[in-house]
Amino acid sequence: MERDELECFLLLAEELHFGRTADKMRLSRARVSQLVQRLERRVGAPLFTRTSRRVALTSLGRQLRADLAPHLRAIEDALTRASAAARGIDTVLHVGFANPLTGEIVMKATEALRISHPGLAVEICEVPLTDPYGMLRKGDFDVQLQELPVREDDLGGGPALLVEERVLVIGSAHPLSARHSVSLEDLADVPLLTLAGELPDYWLEHHVPSCTPAGRPIARGPSVTNMQEALMLVTGGRGALLAPSHTATYYARPGVSYVPFTDAEPVSYGLVWRTGQGTGPIEAFARTARDVAREMAHGDLRSTALG
């Protein structure tokens, strides 16, 4: 049995979407289908049910995922440890980042740690927008830098490292795009794109509020799974979204306007890890990330370092 078959199966079992699976594996959709079909032939029965609108695991697929996942993760961890040992590295820290700004902080902290802690290697990966805690809980990440608040009993972390203002991301053809600024009350005049996935209520309300401060309802637009998909819908006039101010820099594109809020609570970012797992390497990364955030905020009037 080939490893790429198993990796493809487990990723598709998590995503339940051939396109996203293909993107993450950097394969074509046809190749993903081939790998799944090859594994199903080996097993002798379907592992997924497929329609034009939905992909789901069969009962056999659910059983295989439960049996395979811990073993494949153990193999990957063993290979990572062996590779690190060969390079003279004592510890490998897996770090997640939630958006381009946090990714930049994580990258700069990683570079700094190569000098200050040569025995510590940092591997980084993006946190899925539609599953903000899943990879951390599964152990794929040791720590991740993301938007606060986090109100999960099994997760903890440090204080906010950085704050920045919020903007409304809206199609350039919408009347609100011509304003110098908007308020939260203006959200009653435009549907907000929502996020796909099973998200905690407080997390969804933080990103996609259901009503204005005065209690006026805010309409919900289509659901999205990533920022590029959201921007396509914004350009087409299907809705708007709330976003950190750095989005205007990292995602500038025709047909999209970024309008500052006058009254929205700023976005704050902090490190999060599993409760009781605050190890020495995580503490070293936290100190370095705090220094990096302070340096970055010093040159950017839109954001403020904390701590």
mmCIF file with all atom_site columns, C-alpha atoms in Angstrom, residues 8-158:
data_model
loop_
_atom_site.group_PDB
_atom_site.id
_atom_site.type_symbol
_atom_site.label_atom_id
_atom_site.label_alt_id
_atom_site.label_comp_id
_atom_site.label_asym_id
_atom_site.label_entity_id
_atom_site.label_seq_id
_atom_site.pdbx_PDB_ins_code
_atom_site.Cartn_x
_atom_site.Cartn_y
_atom_site.Cartn_z
_atom_site.occupancy
_atom_site.B_iso_or_equiv
_atom_site.pdbx_formal_charge
_atom_site.auth_seq_id
_atom_site.auth_comp_id
_atom_site.auth_asym_id
_atom_site.auth_atom_id
_atom_site.pdbx_PDB_model_num
ATOM 1   C CA . CYS A 1 8   ? -4.833  11.334 0.354   1.00 0.00 ? 8   CYS A CA 1
ATOM 2   C CA . PHE A 1 9   ? -7.504  9.235  2.053   1.00 0.00 ? 9   PHE A CA 1
ATOM 3   C CA . LEU A 1 10  ? -6.976  10.870 5.450   1.00 0.00 ? 10  LEU A CA 1
ATOM 4   C CA . LEU A 1 11  ? -6.928  14.383 4.039   1.00 0.00 ? 11  LEU A CA 1
ATOM 5   C CA . LEU A 1 12  ? -10.073 13.804 1.979   1.00 0.00 ? 12  LEU A CA 1
ATOM 6   C CA . ALA A 1 13  ? -11.710 12.252 5.056   1.00 0.00 ? 13  ALA A CA 1
ATOM 7   C CA . GLU A 1 14  ? -11.015 15.526 6.861   1.00 0.00 ? 14  GLU A CA 1
ATOM 8   C CA . GLU A 1 15  ? -11.845 17.976 4.062   1.00 0.00 ? 15  GLU A CA 1
ATOM 9   C CA . LEU A 1 16  ? -14.694 16.019 2.403   1.00 0.00 ? 16  LEU A CA 1
ATOM 10  C CA . HIS A 1 17  ? -13.927 18.076 -0.703  1.00 0.00 ? 17  HIS A CA 1
ATOM 11  C CA . PHE A 1 18  ? -11.882 16.881 -3.684  1.00 0.00 ? 18  PHE A CA 1
ATOM 12  C CA . GLY A 1 19  ? -10.846 20.379 -4.730  1.00 0.00 ? 19  GLY A CA 1
ATOM 13  C CA . ARG A 1 20  ? -9.472  21.416 -1.330  1.00 0.00 ? 20  ARG A CA 1
ATOM 14  C CA . THR A 1 21  ? -7.750  18.042 -0.956  1.00 0.00 ? 21  THR A CA 1
ATOM 15  C CA . ALA A 1 22  ? -6.113  18.452 -4.355  1.00 0.00 ? 22  ALA A CA 1
ATOM 16  C CA . ASP A 1 23  ? -4.954  21.980 -3.495  1.00 0.00 ? 23  ASP A CA 1
ATOM 17  C CA . LYS A 1 24  ? -3.423  20.933 -0.181  1.00 0.00 ? 24  LYS A CA 1
ATOM 18  C CA . MET A 1 25  ? -1.647  17.952 -1.731  1.00 0.00 ? 25  MET A CA 1
ATOM 19  C CA . ARG A 1 26  ? -0.643  20.002 -4.799  1.00 0.00 ? 26  ARG A CA 1
ATOM 20  C CA . LEU A 1 27  ? -2.207  17.418 -7.068  1.00 0.00 ? 27  LEU A CA 1
ATOM 21  C CA . SER A 1 28  ? -4.914  17.518 -9.706  1.00 0.00 ? 28  SER A CA 1
ATOM 22  C CA . ARG A 1 29  ? -8.452  16.500 -8.775  1.00 0.00 ? 29  ARG A CA 1
ATOM 23  C CA . ALA A 1 30  ? -8.123  13.606 -11.198 1.00 0.00 ? 30  ALA A CA 1
ATOM 24  C CA . ARG A 1 31  ? -5.043  12.351 -9.351  1.00 0.00 ? 31  ARG A CA 1
ATOM 25  C CA . VAL A 1 32  ? -6.867  12.554 -6.006  1.00 0.00 ? 32  VAL A CA 1
ATOM 26  C CA . SER A 1 33  ? -9.721  10.507 -7.478  1.00 0.00 ? 33  SER A CA 1
ATOM 27  C CA . GLN A 1 34  ? -7.247  7.945  -8.798  1.00 0.00 ? 34  GLN A CA 1
ATOM 28  C CA . LEU A 1 35  ? -5.568  7.545  -5.405  1.00 0.00 ? 35  LEU A CA 1
ATOM 29  C CA . VAL A 1 36  ? -8.896  7.122  -3.625  1.00 0.00 ? 36  VAL A CA 1
ATOM 30  C CA . GLN A 1 37  ? -10.166 4.637  -6.177  1.00 0.00 ? 37  GLN A CA 1
ATOM 31  C CA . ARG A 1 38  ? -6.934  2.652  -5.969  1.00 0.00 ? 38  ARG A CA 1
ATOM 32  C CA . LEU A 1 39  ? -7.251  2.412  -2.191  1.00 0.00 ? 39  LEU A CA 1
ATOM 33  C CA . GLU A 1 40  ? -10.913 1.404  -2.473  1.00 0.00 ? 40  GLU A CA 1
ATOM 34  C CA . ARG A 1 41  ? -9.915  -1.393 -4.854  1.00 0.00 ? 41  ARG A CA 1
ATOM 35  C CA . ARG A 1 42  ? -7.348  -2.616 -2.334  1.00 0.00 ? 42  ARG A CA 1
ATOM 36  C CA . VAL A 1 43  ? -9.948  -2.581 0.440   1.00 0.00 ? 43  VAL A CA 1
ATOM 37  C CA . GLY A 1 44  ? -12.664 -4.044 -1.727  1.00 0.00 ? 44  GLY A CA 1
ATOM 38  C CA . ALA A 1 45  ? -15.449 -1.607 -0.893  1.00 0.00 ? 45  ALA A CA 1
ATOM 39  C CA . PRO A 1 46  ? -16.273 2.124  -1.174  1.00 0.00 ? 46  PRO A CA 1
ATOM 40  C CA . LEU A 1 47  ? -14.758 4.421  1.464   1.00 0.00 ? 47  LEU A CA 1
ATOM 41  C CA . PHE A 1 48  ? -16.702 7.509  0.379   1.00 0.00 ? 48  PHE A CA 1
ATOM 42  C CA . THR A 1 49  ? -20.127 8.284  -1.011  1.00 0.00 ? 49  THR A CA 1
ATOM 43  C CA . ARG A 1 50  ? -19.994 10.933 -3.739  1.00 0.00 ? 50  ARG A CA 1
ATOM 44  C CA . THR A 1 51  ? -22.680 13.099 -5.302  1.00 0.00 ? 51  THR A CA 1
ATOM 45  C CA . SER A 1 52  ? -22.410 16.304 -7.318  1.00 0.00 ? 52  SER A CA 1
ATOM 46  C CA . ARG A 1 53  ? -22.988 18.288 -4.113  1.00 0.00 ? 53  ARG A CA 1
ATOM 47  C CA . ARG A 1 54  ? -21.543 16.227 -1.282  1.00 0.00 ? 54  ARG A CA 1
ATOM 48  C CA . VAL A 1 55  ? -18.732 13.870 -0.252  1.00 0.00 ? 55  VAL A CA 1
ATOM 49  C CA . ALA A 1 56  ? -19.151 11.715 2.867   1.00 0.00 ? 56  ALA A CA 1
ATOM 50  C CA . LEU A 1 57  ? -17.385 8.798  4.512   1.00 0.00 ? 57  LEU A CA 1
ATOM 51  C CA . THR A 1 58  ? -19.017 5.387  4.486   1.00 0.00 ? 58  THR A CA 1
ATOM 52  C CA . SER A 1 59  ? -19.086 3.450  7.762   1.00 0.00 ? 59  SER A CA 1
ATOM 53  C CA . LEU A 1 60  ? -16.093 1.472  6.493   1.00 0.00 ? 60  LEU A CA 1
ATOM 54  C CA . GLY A 1 61  ? -14.314 4.732  5.655   1.00 0.00 ? 61  GLY A CA 1
ATOM 55  C CA . ARG A 1 62  ? -14.916 6.070  9.167   1.00 0.00 ? 62  ARG A CA 1
ATOM 56  C CA . GLN A 1 63  ? -13.492 2.890  10.662  1.00 0.00 ? 63  GLN A CA 1
ATOM 57  C CA . LEU A 1 64  ? -10.422 2.995  8.418   1.00 0.00 ? 64  LEU A CA 1
ATOM 58  C CA . ARG A 1 65  ? -9.774  6.652  9.264   1.00 0.00 ? 65  ARG A CA 1
ATOM 59  C CA . ALA A 1 66  ? -9.931  5.906  13.001  1.00 0.00 ? 66  ALA A CA 1
ATOM 60  C CA . ASP A 1 67  ? -7.527  2.980  12.598  1.00 0.00 ? 67  ASP A CA 1
ATOM 61  C CA . LEU A 1 68  ? -5.054  4.678  10.253  1.00 0.00 ? 68  LEU A CA 1
ATOM 62  C CA . ALA A 1 69  ? -4.739  8.238  11.532  1.00 0.00 ? 69  ALA A CA 1
ATOM 63  C CA . PRO A 1 70  ? -2.700  7.620  14.719  1.00 0.00 ? 70  PRO A CA 1
ATOM 64  C CA . HIS A 1 71  ? -0.325  5.208  12.947  1.00 0.00 ? 71  HIS A CA 1
ATOM 65  C CA . LEU A 1 72  ? 0.406   7.520  10.029  1.00 0.00 ? 72  LEU A CA 1
ATOM 66  C CA . ARG A 1 73  ? 0.963   10.422 12.438  1.00 0.00 ? 73  ARG A CA 1
ATOM 67  C CA . ALA A 1 74  ? 3.378   8.278  14.454  1.00 0.00 ? 74  ALA A CA 1
ATOM 68  C CA . ILE A 1 75  ? 5.335   7.451  11.287  1.00 0.00 ? 75  ILE A CA 1
ATOM 69  C CA . GLU A 1 76  ? 5.515   11.128 10.321  1.00 0.00 ? 76  GLU A CA 1
ATOM 70  C CA . ASP A 1 77  ? 6.653   12.078 13.831  1.00 0.00 ? 77  ASP A CA 1
ATOM 71  C CA . ALA A 1 78  ? 9.341   9.375  13.766  1.00 0.00 ? 78  ALA A CA 1
ATOM 72  C CA . LEU A 1 79  ? 10.654  10.601 10.416  1.00 0.00 ? 79  LEU A CA 1
ATOM 73  C CA . THR A 1 80  ? 10.661  14.192 11.658  1.00 0.00 ? 80  THR A CA 1
ATOM 74  C CA . ARG A 1 81  ? 12.636  13.219 14.764  1.00 0.00 ? 81  ARG A CA 1
ATOM 75  C CA . ALA A 1 82  ? 15.120  11.220 12.731  1.00 0.00 ? 82  ALA A CA 1
ATOM 76  C CA . SER A 1 83  ? 15.633  14.079 10.285  1.00 0.00 ? 83  SER A CA 1
ATOM 77  C CA . ALA A 1 84  ? 16.075  16.535 13.142  1.00 0.00 ? 84  ALA A CA 1
ATOM 78  C CA . ALA A 1 85  ? 18.605  14.298 14.865  1.00 0.00 ? 85  ALA A CA 1
ATOM 79  C CA . ALA A 1 86  ? 20.581  14.022 11.633  1.00 0.00 ? 86  ALA A CA 1
ATOM 80  C CA . ARG A 1 87  ? 20.763  17.824 11.500  1.00 0.00 ? 87  ARG A CA 1
ATOM 81  C CA . GLY A 1 88  ? 21.803  18.124 15.143  1.00 0.00 ? 88  GLY A CA 1
ATOM 82  C CA . ILE A 1 89  ? 18.390  19.420 16.240  1.00 0.00 ? 89  ILE A CA 1
ATOM 83  C CA . ASP A 1 90  ? 17.027  18.431 19.636  1.00 0.00 ? 90  ASP A CA 1
ATOM 84  C CA . THR A 1 91  ? 13.397  19.581 19.280  1.00 0.00 ? 91  THR A CA 1
ATOM 85  C CA . VAL A 1 92  ? 10.982  20.277 16.444  1.00 0.00 ? 92  VAL A CA 1
ATOM 86  C CA . LEU A 1 93  ? 8.188   22.749 17.186  1.00 0.00 ? 93  LEU A CA 1
ATOM 87  C CA . HIS A 1 94  ? 5.131   22.763 14.909  1.00 0.00 ? 94  HIS A CA 1
ATOM 88  C CA . VAL A 1 95  ? 3.574   26.224 14.741  1.00 0.00 ? 95  VAL A CA 1
ATOM 89  C CA . GLY A 1 96  ? 0.343   27.325 13.082  1.00 0.00 ? 96  GLY A CA 1
ATOM 90  C CA . PHE A 1 97  ? -0.519  30.798 11.816  1.00 0.00 ? 97  PHE A CA 1
ATOM 91  C CA . ALA A 1 98  ? -3.975  32.157 11.081  1.00 0.00 ? 98  ALA A CA 1
ATOM 92  C CA . ASN A 1 99  ? -3.456  34.830 8.409   1.00 0.00 ? 99  ASN A CA 1
ATOM 93  C CA . PRO A 1 100 ? -0.680  36.671 6.511   1.00 0.00 ? 100 PRO A CA 1
ATOM 94  C CA . LEU A 1 101 ? 0.214   38.992 9.395   1.00 0.00 ? 101 LEU A CA 1
ATOM 95  C CA . THR A 1 102 ? 0.549   36.180 11.918  1.00 0.00 ? 102 THR A CA 1
ATOM 96  C CA . GLY A 1 103 ? 2.432   34.190 9.279   1.00 0.00 ? 103 GLY A CA 1
ATOM 97  C CA . GLU A 1 104 ? 4.945   37.000 8.947   1.00 0.00 ? 104 GLU A CA 1
ATOM 98  C CA . ILE A 1 105 ? 5.433   37.110 12.724  1.00 0.00 ? 105 ILE A CA 1
ATOM 99  C CA . VAL A 1 106 ? 5.895   33.337 12.857  1.00 0.00 ? 106 VAL A CA 1
ATOM 100 C CA . MET A 1 107 ? 8.399   33.387 9.994   1.00 0.00 ? 107 MET A CA 1
ATOM 101 C CA . LYS A 1 108 ? 10.484  36.153 11.565  1.00 0.00 ? 108 LYS A CA 1
ATOM 102 C CA . ALA A 1 109 ? 10.401  34.416 14.955  1.00 0.00 ? 109 ALA A CA 1
ATOM 103 C CA . THR A 1 110 ? 11.535  31.198 13.276  1.00 0.00 ? 110 THR A CA 1
ATOM 104 C CA . GLU A 1 111 ? 14.501  32.967 11.670  1.00 0.00 ? 111 GLU A CA 1
ATOM 105 C CA . ALA A 1 112 ? 15.484  34.531 14.997  1.00 0.00 ? 112 ALA A CA 1
ATOM 106 C CA . LEU A 1 113 ? 15.305  31.181 16.789  1.00 0.00 ? 113 LEU A CA 1
ATOM 107 C CA . ARG A 1 114 ? 17.688  29.601 14.283  1.00 0.00 ? 114 ARG A CA 1
ATOM 108 C CA . ILE A 1 115 ? 20.353  31.893 15.712  1.00 0.00 ? 115 ILE A CA 1
ATOM 109 C CA . SER A 1 116 ? 19.381  32.024 19.379  1.00 0.00 ? 116 SER A CA 1
ATOM 110 C CA . HIS A 1 117 ? 18.279  28.353 19.689  1.00 0.00 ? 117 HIS A CA 1
ATOM 111 C CA . PRO A 1 118 ? 20.103  26.309 17.022  1.00 0.00 ? 118 PRO A CA 1
ATOM 112 C CA . GLY A 1 119 ? 18.853  23.045 18.561  1.00 0.00 ? 119 GLY A CA 1
ATOM 113 C CA . LEU A 1 120 ? 15.212  24.059 18.018  1.00 0.00 ? 120 LEU A CA 1
ATOM 114 C CA . ALA A 1 121 ? 13.644  23.671 14.566  1.00 0.00 ? 121 ALA A CA 1
ATOM 115 C CA . VAL A 1 122 ? 10.304  25.279 13.754  1.00 0.00 ? 122 VAL A CA 1
ATOM 116 C CA . GLU A 1 123 ? 7.912   23.873 11.149  1.00 0.00 ? 123 GLU A CA 1
ATOM 117 C CA . ILE A 1 124 ? 5.022   26.151 10.188  1.00 0.00 ? 124 ILE A CA 1
ATOM 118 C CA . CYS A 1 125 ? 1.640   25.669 8.509   1.00 0.00 ? 125 CYS A CA 1
ATOM 119 C CA . GLU A 1 126 ? -1.534  27.716 8.050   1.00 0.00 ? 126 GLU A CA 1
ATOM 120 C CA . VAL A 1 127 ? -4.486  27.202 10.399  1.00 0.00 ? 127 VAL A CA 1
ATOM 121 C CA . PRO A 1 128 ? -7.631  26.340 8.380   1.00 0.00 ? 128 PRO A CA 1
ATOM 122 C CA . LEU A 1 129 ? -10.145 29.187 8.484   1.00 0.00 ? 129 LEU A CA 1
ATOM 123 C CA . THR A 1 130 ? -13.040 26.762 8.933   1.00 0.00 ? 130 THR A CA 1
ATOM 124 C CA . ASP A 1 131 ? -11.382 24.700 11.684  1.00 0.00 ? 131 ASP A CA 1
ATOM 125 C CA . PRO A 1 132 ? -9.439  27.067 13.978  1.00 0.00 ? 132 PRO A CA 1
ATOM 126 C CA . TYR A 1 133 ? -8.643  24.502 16.705  1.00 0.00 ? 133 TYR A CA 1
ATOM 127 C CA . GLY A 1 134 ? -8.743  21.077 15.017  1.00 0.00 ? 134 GLY A CA 1
ATOM 128 C CA . MET A 1 135 ? -5.076  20.728 14.052  1.00 0.00 ? 135 MET A CA 1
ATOM 129 C CA . LEU A 1 136 ? -3.940  22.028 17.438  1.00 0.00 ? 136 LEU A CA 1
ATOM 130 C CA . ARG A 1 137 ? -6.134  19.544 19.268  1.00 0.00 ? 137 ARG A CA 1
ATOM 131 C CA . LYS A 1 138 ? -4.929  16.634 17.094  1.00 0.00 ? 138 LYS A CA 1
ATOM 132 C CA . GLY A 1 139 ? -1.299  17.475 17.842  1.00 0.00 ? 139 GLY A CA 1
ATOM 133 C CA . ASP A 1 140 ? -0.464  18.639 14.312  1.00 0.00 ? 140 ASP A CA 1
ATOM 134 C CA . PHE A 1 141 ? 0.496   21.968 15.913  1.00 0.00 ? 141 PHE A CA 1
ATOM 135 C CA . ASP A 1 142 ? 2.217   22.494 19.258  1.00 0.00 ? 142 ASP A CA 1
ATOM 136 C CA . VAL A 1 143 ? 1.229   26.158 19.313  1.00 0.00 ? 143 VAL A CA 1
ATOM 137 C CA . GLN A 1 144 ? -0.495  28.572 16.967  1.00 0.00 ? 144 GLN A CA 1
ATOM 138 C CA . LEU A 1 145 ? -0.725  32.348 16.575  1.00 0.00 ? 145 LEU A CA 1
ATOM 139 C CA . GLN A 1 146 ? -4.287  33.437 15.931  1.00 0.00 ? 146 GLN A CA 1
ATOM 140 C CA . GLU A 1 147 ? -7.023  35.933 16.615  1.00 0.00 ? 147 GLU A CA 1
ATOM 141 C CA . LEU A 1 148 ? -8.378  36.148 20.139  1.00 0.00 ? 148 LEU A CA 1
ATOM 142 C CA . PRO A 1 149 ? -10.581 35.464 22.058  1.00 0.00 ? 149 PRO A CA 1
ATOM 143 C CA . VAL A 1 150 ? -10.225 31.718 22.622  1.00 0.00 ? 150 VAL A CA 1
ATOM 144 C CA . ARG A 1 151 ? -12.783 30.247 25.017  1.00 0.00 ? 151 ARG A CA 1
ATOM 145 C CA . GLU A 1 152 ? -11.998 26.542 24.900  1.00 0.00 ? 152 GLU A CA 1
ATOM 146 C CA . ASP A 1 153 ? -11.633 24.519 28.118  1.00 0.00 ? 153 ASP A CA 1
ATOM 147 C CA . ASP A 1 154 ? -8.797  22.397 26.713  1.00 0.00 ? 154 ASP A CA 1
ATOM 148 C CA . LEU A 1 155 ? -6.804  25.288 25.241  1.00 0.00 ? 155 LEU A CA 1
ATOM 149 C CA . GLY A 1 156 ? -4.833  28.045 26.880  1.00 0.00 ? 156 GLY A CA 1
ATOM 150 C CA . GLY A 1 157 ? -2.109  30.468 25.973  1.00 0.00 ? 157 GLY A CA 1
ATOM 151 C CA . GLY A 1 158 ? -0.387  33.723 26.566  1.00 0.00 ? 158 GLY A CA 1
#
